[in-house]
XYZ file of C-alpha atoms in Angstrom:
702
model
C -17.018 -37.826 43.521
C -19.771 -38.372 46.286
C -22.919 -38.820 44.178
C -24.832 -39.216 47.123
C -27.613 -42.373 47.402
C -30.122 -40.584 48.235
C -33.501 -42.245 45.966
C -34.357 -40.528 42.695
C -37.111 -43.000 42.580
C -38.054 -45.881 44.986
C -35.866 -48.051 42.264
C -33.288 -45.991 41.697
C -30.154 -44.317 43.739
C -28.652 -41.058 42.236
C -25.568 -43.006 41.198
C -27.847 -45.336 39.532
C -30.179 -42.655 37.724
C -26.509 -40.828 36.772
C -24.881 -43.731 35.392
C -28.296 -44.953 33.618
C -28.521 -41.168 32.533
C -25.011 -40.940 30.800
C -25.434 -44.662 29.363
C -28.361 -43.249 27.577
C -26.574 -40.244 26.510
C -23.448 -42.575 24.749
C -26.278 -44.770 22.979
C -27.704 -41.586 21.647
C -30.948 -41.682 23.416
C -30.904 -37.848 24.549
C -34.556 -37.825 25.893
C -34.034 -40.791 28.303
C -30.668 -38.774 29.626
C -32.476 -35.599 30.208
C -35.151 -36.984 31.842
C -33.273 -38.968 33.974
C -30.781 -35.572 34.994
C -33.997 -33.584 35.466
C -35.447 -35.866 38.107
C -31.723 -36.119 39.948
C -32.282 -32.408 40.346
C -35.354 -32.371 41.852
C -33.564 -33.986 44.228
C -30.231 -32.420 44.504
C -30.848 -29.228 42.477
C -26.836 -28.284 42.294
C -25.914 -31.996 41.708
C -22.663 -31.439 38.984
C -22.864 -34.848 37.115
C -26.597 -34.167 36.201
C -26.016 -30.492 35.341
C -23.247 -31.316 33.340
C -24.938 -33.973 31.133
C -27.564 -31.489 30.752
C -25.340 -28.813 29.384
C -24.232 -31.418 27.067
C -27.714 -32.755 25.694
C -28.433 -28.506 25.505
C -25.703 -27.779 23.334
C -25.812 -31.008 21.067
C -29.529 -29.474 20.319
C -28.086 -25.870 19.604
C -29.261 -24.397 22.658
C -25.416 -22.564 23.808
C -26.904 -19.947 26.521
C -28.712 -22.880 28.163
C -25.728 -25.295 27.873
C -23.274 -22.493 29.635
C -25.949 -21.889 32.197
C -25.872 -25.830 33.036
C -21.806 -26.076 33.084
C -21.337 -22.923 35.379
C -23.381 -24.596 37.851
C -21.656 -27.796 37.334
C -18.238 -26.204 37.798
C -19.320 -24.144 40.888
C -18.821 -27.552 42.674
C -15.251 -27.363 44.255
C -14.501 -31.139 42.905
C -16.069 -30.842 39.686
C -13.745 -33.040 37.004
C -11.655 -30.832 35.233
C -13.203 -32.022 31.802
C -16.136 -30.323 33.063
C -14.293 -27.052 33.325
C -12.716 -27.624 30.017
C -16.189 -28.146 28.666
C -17.366 -24.995 29.946
C -14.173 -23.406 28.402
C -15.210 -24.342 24.597
C -18.796 -23.543 25.091
C -18.082 -19.743 26.073
C -15.389 -19.687 23.336
C -18.217 -20.352 20.894
C -20.260 -18.069 22.533
C -17.531 -15.291 22.154
C -17.078 -14.993 26.162
C -13.444 -15.368 25.314
C -12.157 -13.957 29.071
C -14.467 -16.269 30.907
C -13.357 -19.361 28.359
C -9.931 -18.627 29.144
C -10.490 -18.672 33.256
C -12.444 -22.235 32.616
C -9.415 -23.413 30.667
C -6.907 -22.279 33.247
C -8.870 -24.450 35.891
C -9.040 -27.358 34.083
C -5.273 -27.833 33.120
C -4.457 -26.328 36.573
C -6.617 -29.291 38.058
C -5.250 -31.962 35.501
C -2.353 -31.102 33.791
C -2.230 -33.995 31.637
C -5.721 -33.768 30.221
C -4.598 -32.994 26.234
C -8.346 -31.300 25.636
C -8.068 -29.037 28.138
C -4.547 -27.652 26.882
C -5.981 -27.832 23.495
C -9.061 -25.785 24.213
C -6.825 -23.115 26.327
C -4.579 -22.744 23.073
C -7.556 -22.187 21.304
C -9.159 -19.695 23.375
C -5.534 -17.930 23.428
C -5.302 -18.030 19.599
C -8.822 -16.484 18.872
C -8.048 -13.660 21.826
C -4.975 -12.490 19.834
C -2.257 -14.225 22.566
C -0.707 -16.170 19.649
C 2.661 -16.411 21.597
C 0.822 -18.251 24.447
C -1.337 -20.014 22.121
C 1.722 -21.653 20.255
C 3.293 -22.632 23.871
C -0.117 -24.477 24.555
C -0.336 -26.336 21.382
C 2.917 -27.266 21.056
C 2.538 -28.983 24.389
C -0.696 -30.905 22.915
C 1.283 -31.756 19.849
C 3.871 -33.228 22.437
C 1.516 -35.228 24.407
C -0.020 -36.434 21.181
C 2.091 -36.371 18.121
C -0.173 -38.360 16.136
C -3.530 -36.152 16.806
C -4.445 -34.277 13.408
C -6.446 -31.873 15.492
C -3.501 -30.868 17.763
C -1.757 -30.442 14.385
C -4.250 -28.033 12.759
C -4.698 -26.222 15.606
C -1.172 -25.563 15.959
C -0.962 -24.595 12.019
C -3.721 -21.865 12.890
C -1.417 -20.656 15.484
C 1.576 -20.253 13.138
C -0.807 -18.771 10.872
C -1.467 -15.782 13.192
C 1.828 -15.463 13.737
C 2.633 -15.097 10.057
C 4.940 -18.050 9.900
C 3.348 -19.307 7.209
C 6.158 -22.093 6.428
C 5.278 -23.663 9.894
C 1.419 -23.562 9.500
C 1.784 -25.109 6.169
C 3.947 -27.968 7.735
C 1.602 -28.370 10.592
C -1.433 -28.469 8.042
C 0.219 -31.101 5.654
C 1.418 -32.856 8.846
C -2.695 -33.231 9.982
C -3.220 -34.472 6.089
C -1.054 -37.018 6.268
C -2.790 -38.212 9.372
C -6.229 -37.960 7.942
C -6.664 -36.758 4.580
C -10.386 -36.567 4.994
C -9.967 -33.798 7.281
C -12.494 -31.324 6.229
C -11.633 -28.502 8.664
C -8.072 -28.497 7.450
C -8.811 -28.358 4.070
C -10.692 -25.214 4.492
C -7.757 -23.543 6.763
C -5.655 -24.485 4.222
C -7.476 -22.421 1.810
C -6.951 -19.559 3.628
C -3.411 -19.772 3.759
C -2.912 -20.376 -0.034
C -4.973 -17.161 -0.180
C -2.712 -15.323 2.058
C 0.530 -17.016 -0.072
C -1.394 -15.796 -3.294
C -1.654 -19.178 -4.792
C -5.471 -18.518 -5.363
C -6.450 -21.254 -7.573
C -5.338 -23.602 -4.907
C -6.857 -21.937 -2.411
C -10.540 -22.592 -4.007
C -9.540 -26.166 -4.820
C -8.855 -26.673 -1.056
C -12.168 -24.907 0.299
C -14.144 -27.343 -2.129
C -12.645 -30.046 -1.025
C -13.606 -29.402 2.152
C -17.346 -29.033 1.226
C -17.081 -32.191 -0.444
C -16.283 -33.882 2.393
C -18.219 -32.036 4.584
C -21.268 -30.108 2.994
C -22.459 -28.842 6.361
C -18.818 -27.032 6.972
C -20.035 -23.674 7.712
C -16.261 -22.040 7.861
C -15.508 -23.800 4.345
C -18.278 -21.482 2.738
C -17.021 -18.622 4.806
C -13.536 -19.022 3.496
C -14.259 -19.366 -0.146
C -16.765 -16.622 -0.232
C -13.317 -14.435 1.866
C -10.968 -16.012 -1.000
C -13.608 -14.665 -4.009
C -14.002 -11.079 -2.428
C -9.861 -10.823 -2.275
C -10.249 -11.501 -5.744
C -13.178 -8.942 -6.899
C -15.307 -11.827 -7.809
C -18.434 -10.706 -5.623
C -21.040 -12.652 -7.702
C -19.085 -16.209 -6.824
C -18.607 -14.650 -2.914
C -22.276 -14.246 -2.845
C -23.503 -17.407 -4.314
C -21.308 -19.120 -1.374
C -22.740 -16.814 1.823
C -26.167 -17.622 0.561
C -25.342 -21.416 0.377
C -24.006 -20.799 4.099
C -27.252 -18.950 5.380
C -29.453 -21.470 3.731
C -28.238 -23.976 6.147
C -27.106 -21.516 9.042
C -29.115 -18.328 8.950
C -27.925 -17.300 12.212
C -24.200 -17.433 11.121
C -22.682 -14.092 12.529
C -19.692 -14.336 10.501
C -21.934 -14.865 7.390
C -24.078 -12.358 7.798
C -21.185 -9.852 8.361
C -19.627 -11.050 4.762
C -23.404 -10.410 3.305
C -23.188 -7.100 4.387
C -19.952 -6.530 2.994
C -21.188 -8.045 -0.154
C -24.367 -5.891 -0.161
C -21.739 -2.402 0.419
C -20.217 -3.444 -2.766
C -23.418 -3.138 -4.279
C -24.451 0.047 -3.088
C -27.091 -1.559 -0.894
C -25.858 0.463 2.310
C -29.216 0.174 4.062
C -29.599 -3.693 3.557
C -26.248 -3.792 4.306
C -26.664 -1.979 7.762
C -29.643 -4.047 8.719
C -27.557 -7.349 8.014
C -24.383 -5.941 10.079
C -26.827 -5.247 12.608
C -28.455 -8.660 12.564
C -24.704 -10.170 12.987
C -23.929 -7.710 16.492
C -27.446 -8.851 17.634
C -26.465 -12.534 17.298
C -22.787 -12.211 18.512
C -22.706 -9.260 20.781
C -19.067 -9.814 21.599
C -18.014 -10.815 18.160
C -15.284 -7.992 17.440
C -15.095 -8.805 13.678
C -19.309 -8.305 13.651
C -18.510 -4.676 15.125
C -15.900 -3.984 13.142
C -18.195 -4.936 9.685
C -21.083 -2.867 11.417
C -18.334 0.299 11.650
C -17.481 -0.220 7.788
C -20.932 0.301 7.214
C -21.899 3.094 8.943
C -18.387 4.813 7.671
C -19.997 4.335 4.087
C -23.212 6.050 5.379
C -21.960 8.896 6.518
C -22.610 8.117 10.288
C -19.313 8.970 11.640
C -19.380 8.796 15.493
C -21.405 5.764 15.182
C -18.737 4.124 13.160
C -16.031 5.216 15.277
C -17.872 3.709 18.436
C -18.188 0.556 16.325
C -14.601 0.481 15.288
C -13.704 1.183 19.160
C -15.746 -1.510 20.679
C -14.366 -3.972 18.189
C -10.693 -3.003 19.563
C -11.571 -3.525 22.893
C -13.053 -7.108 22.204
C -11.026 -10.396 22.231
C -10.322 -11.463 18.903
C -7.981 -10.801 16.216
C -9.175 -7.735 14.403
C -8.022 -5.160 16.829
C -5.576 -3.774 15.047
C -7.771 -3.585 11.796
C -10.441 -1.649 13.617
C -7.802 0.652 15.049
C -6.061 1.392 11.801
C -10.357 2.007 10.199
C -10.671 4.831 13.163
C -7.746 6.437 11.952
C -8.411 6.398 8.656
C -11.857 7.534 9.110
C -10.386 10.696 11.177
C -8.629 11.177 7.773
C -11.713 11.260 5.787
C -13.412 13.829 8.237
C -10.445 16.191 8.038
C -9.025 15.570 11.166
C -5.366 14.913 9.868
C -3.630 15.192 13.328
C -6.091 13.397 15.193
C -5.868 10.907 12.496
C -2.163 10.742 13.287
C -2.312 10.504 16.622
C -4.526 7.543 16.129
C -1.667 5.801 14.408
C 0.408 6.411 16.848
C -1.657 4.880 19.733
C -2.138 1.827 17.368
C 1.614 1.423 16.759
C 1.882 1.635 21.007
C -0.403 -1.118 21.145
C 1.223 -3.059 17.832
C 4.719 -1.893 18.140
C 6.618 -2.609 14.831
C 3.270 -3.170 12.910
C 3.847 -2.744 9.154
C 0.170 -2.761 8.526
C -0.256 0.448 10.567
C 2.934 1.885 9.099
C 1.824 1.280 5.297
C -1.896 2.472 6.490
C -0.268 5.859 7.633
C 1.799 6.607 4.466
C -0.636 9.296 3.340
C -0.130 10.875 6.404
C 3.276 12.136 5.704
C 5.818 13.257 3.109
C 8.812 11.042 3.854
C 12.424 11.825 4.055
C 15.233 9.339 3.606
C 15.970 8.696 7.410
C 12.132 7.880 8.008
C 11.881 4.898 10.676
C 9.110 3.674 8.562
C 11.303 2.945 5.437
C 13.548 1.153 6.851
C 11.032 -1.163 9.380
C 9.015 -1.658 6.034
C 12.154 -2.746 4.152
C 13.268 -5.049 7.294
C 9.556 -6.230 7.358
C 9.644 -7.573 3.772
C 13.627 -9.146 3.897
C 12.253 -11.162 7.087
C 12.480 -15.027 6.672
C 9.042 -14.802 8.127
C 7.081 -12.388 5.567
C 3.829 -10.580 5.830
C 0.874 -12.152 4.677
C 0.504 -11.463 0.435
C -2.008 -8.294 1.156
C -0.063 -6.717 3.621
C 3.220 -7.354 1.419
C 1.303 -5.485 -1.221
C 0.154 -2.468 1.013
C 3.854 -2.103 2.289
C 4.887 -2.137 -1.449
C 2.629 0.634 -2.052
C 3.644 2.702 1.043
C 7.778 1.869 0.300
C 6.678 3.428 -3.494
C 5.293 6.643 -2.157
C 7.957 7.159 0.397
C 10.567 6.714 -2.469
C 9.003 8.948 -4.461
C 9.020 11.635 -1.871
C 12.775 11.231 -1.774
C 13.397 11.253 -5.095
C 14.399 7.689 -5.064
C 12.992 6.890 -8.813
C 14.678 3.521 -9.164
C 13.635 2.110 -5.781
C 10.092 3.799 -5.612
C 9.483 1.442 -9.173
C 11.000 -1.375 -7.516
C 8.399 -1.256 -4.724
C 5.521 -0.216 -6.900
C 5.737 -2.791 -9.726
C 5.832 -5.194 -7.077
C 2.767 -3.946 -5.378
C 0.781 -3.524 -8.491
C 1.917 -7.155 -9.617
C 0.647 -8.756 -6.842
C -2.873 -6.894 -7.211
C -2.821 -7.503 -10.537
C -2.428 -11.238 -9.821
C -5.745 -11.485 -7.815
C -8.165 -10.728 -10.680
C -8.765 -11.174 -14.579
C -9.031 -8.089 -16.901
C -9.053 -7.778 -20.535
C -8.045 -4.729 -22.101
C -9.219 -6.084 -25.458
C -12.922 -6.386 -24.457
C -12.564 -3.100 -22.350
C -11.389 -1.208 -25.451
C -14.052 -2.645 -27.933
C -16.614 -1.985 -25.073
C -15.673 1.642 -25.274
C -15.471 1.812 -29.080
C -19.119 0.537 -28.944
C -20.044 3.209 -26.575
C -18.891 5.961 -28.911
C -20.480 4.740 -31.915
C -23.525 4.672 -30.246
C -23.839 8.292 -29.306
C -24.652 9.567 -32.963
C -25.545 13.390 -33.389
C -29.209 11.644 -34.588
C -29.449 9.840 -31.425
C -28.849 12.942 -29.036
C -31.133 15.459 -31.144
C -33.842 12.988 -31.206
C -33.938 12.324 -27.601
C -32.753 15.969 -26.328
C -35.567 16.836 -24.388
C -36.908 13.349 -23.375
C -35.279 13.307 -19.746
C -35.626 14.714 -16.307
C -35.110 18.546 -16.461
C -33.894 18.407 -12.826
C -31.170 21.283 -12.313
C -29.532 19.768 -8.985
C -27.071 17.238 -10.713
C -23.723 17.907 -11.255
C -21.493 15.194 -12.281
C -17.759 15.285 -12.343
C -16.088 12.980 -14.366
C -12.737 11.447 -15.761
C -9.935 9.504 -15.191
C -9.200 8.915 -11.751
C -6.340 11.123 -10.422
C -7.014 13.541 -12.872
C -8.621 16.515 -10.056
C -11.903 15.128 -9.754
C -11.508 15.397 -6.042
C -9.848 18.804 -6.285
C -12.898 20.322 -8.916
C -15.768 19.009 -5.968
C -13.803 20.331 -3.193
C -14.055 23.644 -4.744
C -17.735 23.435 -5.429
C -18.581 21.793 -2.092
C -17.434 24.721 -0.656
C -19.934 26.915 -1.843
C -22.831 26.895 1.070
C -25.088 26.090 -1.674
C -23.530 22.865 -3.450
C -23.533 19.534 -1.798
C -20.430 17.111 -2.338
C -22.026 13.643 -2.424
C -18.826 12.064 -3.376
C -18.533 8.755 -5.678
C -22.104 7.513 -6.264
C -23.310 4.749 -8.165
C -26.638 5.373 -8.675
C -26.206 6.417 -12.166
C -24.763 2.890 -12.773
C -27.353 1.171 -11.003
C -30.226 3.099 -12.624
C -28.787 2.082 -15.865
C -28.385 -1.378 -14.901
C -32.369 -1.489 -14.232
C -32.875 -0.507 -17.816
C -30.653 -3.070 -19.697
C -27.206 -3.676 -21.079
C -25.412 -0.835 -22.288
C -24.861 0.568 -24.361
C -26.803 -2.234 -26.560
C -30.073 -1.234 -25.033
C -30.098 2.047 -26.261
C -31.069 1.431 -29.605
C -34.646 0.179 -28.172
C -35.624 2.767 -26.073
C -38.196 5.238 -26.232
C -38.525 8.202 -24.779
C -39.968 7.296 -21.495
C -37.542 4.598 -20.972
C -35.074 7.392 -20.866
C -36.860 9.507 -18.298
C -37.305 6.260 -16.411
C -33.775 6.220 -15.945
C -33.531 9.677 -15.049
C -36.379 9.655 -12.569
C -34.564 6.510 -11.134
C -31.427 8.060 -10.820
C -33.240 11.280 -8.828
C -34.996 8.670 -6.399
C -31.769 7.487 -5.584
C -29.999 10.703 -4.792
C -32.983 13.172 -3.556
C -32.465 12.281 0.024
C -28.820 13.442 0.298
C -28.820 16.977 1.211
C -32.080 17.813 -0.075
C -31.591 21.489 1.061
C -28.833 22.066 -1.116
C -29.884 23.881 -4.748
C -26.461 21.599 -6.376
C -25.664 17.972 -5.509
C -22.305 16.914 -6.881
C -21.792 13.044 -8.110
C -18.003 13.218 -8.294
C -17.875 9.173 -9.713
C -14.955 9.446 -12.171
C -16.312 6.305 -14.152
C -19.246 8.081 -15.172
C -17.346 8.981 -18.141
C -18.599 5.907 -19.691
C -22.152 7.489 -19.503
C -21.542 10.754 -20.314
C -23.183 10.505 -23.397
C -26.425 9.459 -21.768
C -26.616 12.226 -18.738
C -28.023 14.570 -20.992
C -30.442 12.171 -22.094
C -31.994 11.015 -19.271
C -31.257 14.242 -17.056
C -32.007 17.144 -19.383
C -30.868 19.737 -16.830
C -27.680 18.146 -15.542
C -24.339 19.690 -15.925
C -21.289 17.455 -16.820
C -17.673 18.567 -15.695
C -14.884 16.630 -17.212
C -11.761 16.874 -15.791
C -8.305 16.402 -17.591
C -4.592 16.523 -16.614
C -1.701 15.335 -18.447
C -2.039 11.713 -19.299
C 0.932 10.804 -17.842
C 0.996 12.432 -14.587
C -2.457 11.255 -14.492
C -1.426 7.520 -15.322
C 1.866 7.730 -12.727
C -0.767 8.482 -9.868
C -3.235 5.943 -10.788
C -0.219 3.400 -10.633
C 1.334 4.821 -7.151
C -2.180 4.179 -5.329
C -3.781 0.934 -4.227
C -7.200 1.761 -4.585
C -10.051 0.582 -2.687
C -12.419 0.414 -5.551
C -12.181 -2.014 -8.806
C -9.660 -0.112 -11.060
C -8.692 -2.892 -12.798
C -6.804 -1.388 -15.740
C -4.506 0.778 -13.323
C -2.168 -2.162 -12.334
C 0.069 -2.772 -15.177
C 1.788 0.035 -16.900
C 0.756 -0.804 -20.714
C -2.905 -1.724 -19.513
C -2.989 1.575 -17.654
C -1.777 3.374 -21.129
C -3.866 1.666 -23.448
C -7.311 2.417 -20.921
C -6.126 5.980 -21.182
C -5.961 6.195 -24.797
C -9.422 4.336 -25.083
C -10.780 6.996 -22.941
C -9.431 9.630 -24.676
C -11.034 8.211 -27.670
C -14.254 8.042 -25.892
C -14.299 11.868 -24.587
C -12.819 13.094 -28.090
C -16.176 11.482 -29.522
C -18.651 12.411 -26.931
C -17.285 16.116 -27.087
C -18.724 16.599 -30.528
C -22.505 15.631 -29.577
C -22.696 16.894 -25.824
C -24.618 19.976 -25.515
C -22.174 22.742 -24.819
C -24.093 24.696 -22.631
C -24.109 21.809 -20.112
C -20.603 20.688 -20.641
C -17.398 22.038 -19.349
C -13.950 20.768 -19.588
C -11.321 21.587 -16.451
C -7.977 21.251 -16.942
C -6.264 20.579 -13.689
C -2.883 22.425 -14.453
C -5.096 25.381 -15.245
C -6.803 24.988 -11.783
C -3.204 24.991 -10.121
C -2.071 28.073 -12.265
C -4.990 30.112 -11.671
C -7.152 28.828 -8.861
C -9.666 31.824 -8.818
C -10.027 32.185 -12.444
C -11.135 28.297 -12.506
C -12.994 28.323 -9.671
C -15.345 31.356 -10.759
C -15.582 29.541 -14.206
C -17.019 26.347 -12.289
C -19.001 28.443 -10.457
C -20.495 30.571 -12.891
C -21.482 27.169 -15.185
C -23.619 25.387 -12.251
C -25.137 28.655 -12.042
C -24.484 29.986 -8.539
C -23.445 33.303 -6.990
C -19.631 33.673 -6.557
C -18.584 32.821 -2.819
C -14.915 33.769 -1.746
C -15.064 30.635 0.500
C -14.317 28.596 -2.406
C -10.548 29.330 -2.588
C -10.220 28.051 0.727
C -11.525 24.876 -0.335
C -8.784 23.383 1.459
C -10.322 24.330 5.079
C -13.835 22.787 4.248
C -14.756 20.005 6.670
C -16.649 17.305 4.661
C -15.974 13.714 4.476
C -13.839 12.811 1.217
C -12.970 9.175 0.973
C -10.820 8.953 -2.336
C -7.261 8.458 -2.785
C -7.145 12.263 -3.044
C -8.181 12.653 0.700
C -4.731 14.344 1.990
C -4.365 16.358 -0.934
C -7.433 18.231 -0.948
C -6.632 19.222 2.877
C -3.571 21.308 1.710
C -3.922 25.008 -0.204
C -2.857 24.509 -4.537
C 0.558 23.463 -4.978
C 2.183 22.995 -8.124
C 4.794 19.822 -7.663
C 2.537 17.092 -9.246
C 2.813 18.919 -12.641
C 4.960 17.055 -14.768
C 5.990 14.961 -12.269
C 6.130 11.742 -14.677
C 9.771 13.460 -16.244
C 11.330 12.863 -13.390
C 10.800 9.108 -13.611
C 10.590 8.859 -17.032
C 13.169 5.966 -17.306
C 10.892 3.842 -15.365
C 7.931 4.381 -17.381
C 8.569 2.776 -20.867
C 5.524 0.348 -21.130
C 3.442 3.280 -20.096
C 4.862 5.688 -22.455
C 4.881 3.086 -25.604
C 1.134 2.411 -24.981
C 0.267 6.325 -24.846
C 2.570 6.642 -27.779
C 4.715 9.225 -25.994
C 8.203 9.674 -26.859
C 10.529 9.737 -23.572
C 12.208 12.918 -22.984
C 16.156 12.619 -24.853
C 14.638 10.239 -27.656
C 14.635 11.034 -30.744
C 11.542 11.323 -33.034
C 11.061 8.265 -35.101
């Protein structure tokens, strides 16, 4: 390149100034390099070498926007070196400007086909854009050019992982580590691979090894948090995200992860602020918009959530499929089943053969034996290159439902057992400790305690609690009540648990509370729910797990009503076992543990039934609702002291958001096919029946 011989100052020509500037830069003297480059630009404002160097300096000091601006100007020069375009490509990638990044990288490789850095950048950009096959071709080319380059093997492994070829990914990561054992980024990436393979302990060790090598490696902290979240160890995940944000407060991924953790704790407004901050920092991040959509969905802002999911699906990256599935499920929640089915179809058109989409839409259909989705999902599990362990789990649950629909009990439970086993391996659950805790709760609520604090709580008539085992008819009962114009169905709220958490350890702290303590818990609860549908005379809190606190409810909210939903124990447990819950139903993924939990629940409710005020406590059997909808609906409306309205009989037409596993069922009229369903599958339910103390049909009494 002609650098011109115009003098920068009396003693320096432009070539001299540039040579000295780059020498200063290479010697770590950024200030001198910057000053010389600026003096060159005073003479030649578009001089590309000076612009390029200023871009490198700006990038090194974290001024990414300024760096990109300098590099763009440098690359306008027709004969700018390929390296300049390659560096621009990498900076645009870091900013999330993937289309511009790819254009710059392609210009670099076209200009200098042997420039390894440019091919490497192009491959990474294509990988992040979701163009995995193209990325694979680029990165294989890099490895061919530099077979002993650990960075090249790492990048190639990342692409294999995106293509779900986990065996090849593992081999490439291990080749990179053989070349450089202290390669922190590879240890961090390998952690996610182990997580996808269900090797969780190894995943944690690998990520922690990455941090030991490089305590400032942001991705390692982020990956550790993702691994812990997948294991439902949210306190550990929060610790890693906090550590990351402490030294990288503008890390958009960390802020999105913090938003997810805040959602888990039901701090939705804080989660929303965090998600919006992440999007403001990285406005072209598909992950950020997808997370924002999830928070808005939880807040019931469905139109805004849909817009965020759609935005995520249009941006470059790898979350488009997830975002499109989320939008379809959003439509299901809102009761727009036909629109949801159409949305799933459009997603499959964009991602042909996606088993993730097929599994996600399982609840939209009743399968027949010739359903093409069944064959496609079975084929995916049989392939040499299998889906990730998370997707395998979803496919097993979907196939379990499919075969239950078609009446193939043996195949259904083959897949349900597989799906539940994968889920159960991700967390620790102590059935014995849970049983002991529930017995302690039962012992705490004595007639003396209930009488002593009978009128201590806030006397609000507004709250109605629906509780019981999951899948026992709680959503159906809520939908019947919420169809009434004076009753608002608020869904599954954690407000009572949070109000109680602030008051001490339950149930141990009960023995030390005064009347004011009970009243304060009641006021705390009301403060959390009063903003929900303030015009409604009754507000339904349908959190099934509140059966654990049923004895406490009349003591903290003396005017509240409790509806306990019951269903045949085996039907209830079978329904639980066939669902991959979005929430933390840790007891539900082994038949023996599920049966033991149900027996403990029955014990607790039998104990509480003796002490709960009968005028505030109603028990409703799912089977009775199925057999006599009008009679049970009238009984429910009378119990909450509201005038009868015939609209409650057409509950399936009520347009409201439903976020539970029963979202499909409550959009249909009452049907009786779920009554006694377990008997058709009794031969598969041995551990459950044994735990429940039920003799299988056809067996002799002991």
